[in-house]
CSV table of C-alpha atoms in Angstrom, one decimal:
chain,number,residue,atom,x,y,z
U,1,MET,CA,0.0,-0.1,-0.2
U,2,ARG,CA,1.2,3.2,-0.9
U,3,ALA,CA,1.6,6.1,1.9
U,4,GLN,CA,-0.3,9.4,1.3
U,5,GLY,CA,1.8,12.2,-0.2
U,6,VAL,CA,4.1,9.8,-2.2
U,7,LEU,CA,4.7,10.6,-5.9
U,8,THR,CA,3.7,7.7,-8.0
U,9,LYS,CA,4.0,9.6,-11.6
U,10,GLU,CA,7.0,9.1,-13.6
U,11,PRO,CA,9.1,12.2,-14.2
U,12,LYS,CA,8.6,14.3,-17.4
U,13,PHE,CA,11.3,15.1,-19.9
U,14,ASP,CA,11.9,18.2,-21.8
U,15,LYS,CA,8.8,19.5,-23.2
U,16,ASP,CA,10.1,21.7,-25.6
U,17,ILE,CA,12.4,18.9,-27.2
U,18,ALA,CA,9.1,17.0,-27.4
U,19,ASN,CA,7.3,19.5,-28.9
U,20,ARG,CA,10.1,20.1,-31.5
U,21,PHE,CA,10.2,16.7,-32.2
U,22,GLY,CA,6.4,16.6,-32.9
U,23,LEU,CA,6.7,19.3,-35.3
U,24,PHE,CA,9.5,17.8,-37.1
U,25,ARG,CA,7.8,14.4,-37.4
U,26,LYS,CA,4.6,16.5,-38.6
U,27,LYS,CA,6.8,18.4,-41.3
U,28,PHE,CA,9.1,15.9,-42.4
U,29,ILE,CA,7.8,12.3,-41.9
U,30,SER,CA,4.0,12.4,-41.5
U,31,THR,CA,1.3,14.0,-40.1
U,32,ASN,CA,-0.4,10.7,-38.6
U,33,GLN,CA,1.5,9.3,-35.6
U,34,THR,CA,0.8,5.8,-36.7
U,35,GLU,CA,2.6,6.0,-40.1
U,36,ALA,CA,5.3,8.1,-38.5
U,37,ALA,CA,6.1,5.3,-36.1
U,38,LYS,CA,6.1,2.5,-39.1
U,39,GLU,CA,8.2,4.6,-41.1
U,40,LEU,CA,11.0,5.3,-38.3
U,41,GLY,CA,10.7,1.4,-37.1
U,42,PHE,CA,9.0,2.2,-33.7
U,43,THR,CA,5.5,1.8,-32.0
U,44,GLN,CA,2.8,4.5,-32.5
U,45,GLY,CA,2.7,4.3,-28.3
U,46,TRP,CA,6.6,4.8,-28.1
U,47,LEU,CA,6.2,8.1,-30.2
U,48,SER,CA,3.4,9.3,-28.3
U,49,GLN,CA,5.2,9.0,-25.0
U,50,ILE,CA,8.1,11.1,-26.7
U,51,GLU,CA,5.7,13.9,-27.9
U,52,SER,CA,4.0,14.1,-24.4
U,53,ALA,CA,7.5,14.0,-22.8
U,54,LYS,CA,7.0,11.2,-20.9
U,55,ARG,CA,9.9,9.5,-22.7
U,56,SER,CA,13.0,11.0,-24.1
U,57,VAL,CA,14.3,11.6,-27.7
U,58,ASP,CA,17.1,8.8,-27.4
U,59,PHE,CA,20.1,7.9,-29.3
U,60,LYS,CA,18.4,5.8,-31.4
U,61,LEU,CA,15.7,7.9,-32.7
U,62,THR,CA,18.1,10.8,-32.8
U,63,LYS,CA,20.3,8.7,-35.2
U,64,VAL,CA,17.2,7.7,-37.2
U,65,LEU,CA,16.0,11.0,-38.0
U,66,ILE,CA,19.6,12.4,-38.5
U,67,GLU,CA,20.3,9.7,-41.1
U,68,LYS,CA,16.9,9.5,-42.8
U,69,TYR,CA,15.6,13.0,-42.5
U,70,ASN,CA,18.9,15.3,-41.8
U,71,LEU,CA,17.6,16.3,-38.6
U,72,ASN,CA,19.7,19.5,-37.1
U,73,THR,CA,20.1,18.4,-33.4
U,74,GLU,CA,20.7,21.8,-32.3
U,75,TRP,CA,17.6,22.9,-33.4
U,76,LEU,CA,16.1,20.0,-31.6
U,77,THR,CA,17.8,20.8,-28.4
U,78,THR,CA,17.8,24.6,-28.3
U,79,GLY,CA,15.3,25.5,-31.1
U,80,THR,CA,18.0,27.6,-32.6
U,81,GLY,CA,18.9,27.4,-36.5
U,82,THR,CA,17.3,25.5,-38.8
U,83,TRP,CA,14.9,22.2,-39.0
U,84,THR,CA,17.5,20.3,-41.0
U,85,SER,CA,21.5,20.4,-41.6
U,86,ALA,CA,23.5,19.9,-44.4
U,87,PRO,CA,23.9,16.0,-45.5
U,88,ILE,CA,26.7,14.2,-44.0
U,89,LYS,CA,28.7,12.3,-46.7
U,90,ALA,CA,29.4,8.6,-46.3
U,91,GLN,CA,32.9,7.3,-45.7
U,92,GLY,CA,34.6,4.6,-47.3
U,93,GLY,CA,38.0,2.7,-46.9
U,94,LEU,CA,40.8,5.2,-46.6
U,95,LEU,CA,43.7,3.1,-48.3
U,96,GLY,CA,44.6,4.2,-51.9
U,97,LYS,CA,42.9,7.5,-51.4
U,98,SER,CA,44.0,10.6,-52.8
U,99,ILE,CA,44.5,14.1,-50.5
U,100,LYS,CA,41.2,15.4,-51.8
U,101,GLU,CA,39.3,12.2,-50.9
U,102,LEU,CA,41.1,12.0,-47.5
U,103,THR,CA,40.2,15.5,-46.7
U,104,GLN,CA,36.5,14.8,-47.6
U,105,ALA,CA,36.8,11.8,-45.4
U,106,ILE,CA,37.9,14.0,-42.6
U,107,GLU,CA,35.4,16.6,-43.2
U,108,THR,CA,32.8,13.6,-43.0
U,109,LEU,CA,34.4,12.2,-39.6
U,110,GLU,CA,34.0,15.8,-38.4
U,111,GLY,CA,30.3,16.2,-39.6
U,112,LYS,CA,29.5,12.9,-37.5
U,113,LEU,CA,31.5,14.4,-34.5
U,114,ALA,CA,29.3,17.6,-34.7
U,115,THR,CA,26.3,15.0,-34.8
U,116,LEU,CA,27.5,12.9,-32.0
U,117,GLU,CA,28.2,16.1,-29.8
U,118,ARG,CA,24.6,17.4,-30.3
U,119,THR,CA,23.4,14.0,-29.7
U,120,VAL,CA,25.3,14.0,-26.1
U,121,LEU,CA,23.8,17.3,-25.4
U,122,ILE,CA,20.1,16.1,-25.8
U,123,SER,CA,21.2,13.2,-23.3
U,124,GLN,CA,22.6,15.4,-20.9
U,125,ALA,CA,19.8,17.8,-21.1
U,126,ASN,CA,17.5,14.8,-20.3
U,127,GLU,CA,19.7,13.6,-17.6
U,128,THR,CA,19.9,17.0,-15.7
U,129,PHE,CA,16.0,17.4,-16.0
U,130,PHE,CA,15.6,13.7,-14.6
U,131,ILE,CA,18.2,14.7,-11.7
U,132,ASN,CA,16.3,17.7,-11.0
U,133,ARG,CA,13.0,15.9,-10.8
U,134,MET,CA,14.5,13.0,-8.5
U,135,GLU,CA,15.8,15.7,-6.2
U,136,LYS,CA,12.4,17.5,-5.9
U,137,PHE,CA,10.9,13.8,-5.5
U,138,ILE,CA,13.7,13.1,-2.6
U,139,GLU,CA,12.8,16.4,-0.9
U,140,GLN,CA,9.0,15.7,-0.7
U,141,GLN,CA,9.6,12.1,0.3
U,142,GLN,CA,11.9,13.3,3.1
U,143,LYS,CA,9.1,16.1,4.0
U,144,PHE,CA,6.6,13.5,4.0
U,145,ILE,CA,8.5,11.2,6.4
U,146,ALA,CA,9.3,14.1,8.9
U,147,ASP,CA,5.8,14.9,8.9
U,148,GLN,CA,4.9,11.3,9.7
U,149,GLN,CA,7.4,11.2,12.3
U,150,LYS,CA,5.6,14.4,14.1
């Protein structure tokens, strides 16, 4: 049996990111959540949880959005910039490549690194939000326990 005053709801994730994800989905993937879920390889319920900020936009989804739809993760995390970014070029093997090809490979890797860094920012934003919610939860639990001991 749960004691009165104990939080039973899961923490919410960043609503701004969730809202921007929903806008992106409607503009670039499908206005229909079920169709978008099928296109992305996820379930409709999973997308619904993301758009309602009950689940974070995780690395797997971010990777799909970048690769398939050229998502600009800076826009997703902060709202700045354009919705999409310049395409990232695929990298092949490096042996027997010219200086020009190697330079292009380096530029591609730099682009992928930038994408990874933006993806980490998304994870950190969600982690910070979750930690703040847990700290509030712990404070409420401590207050509840103190009130019960009075």
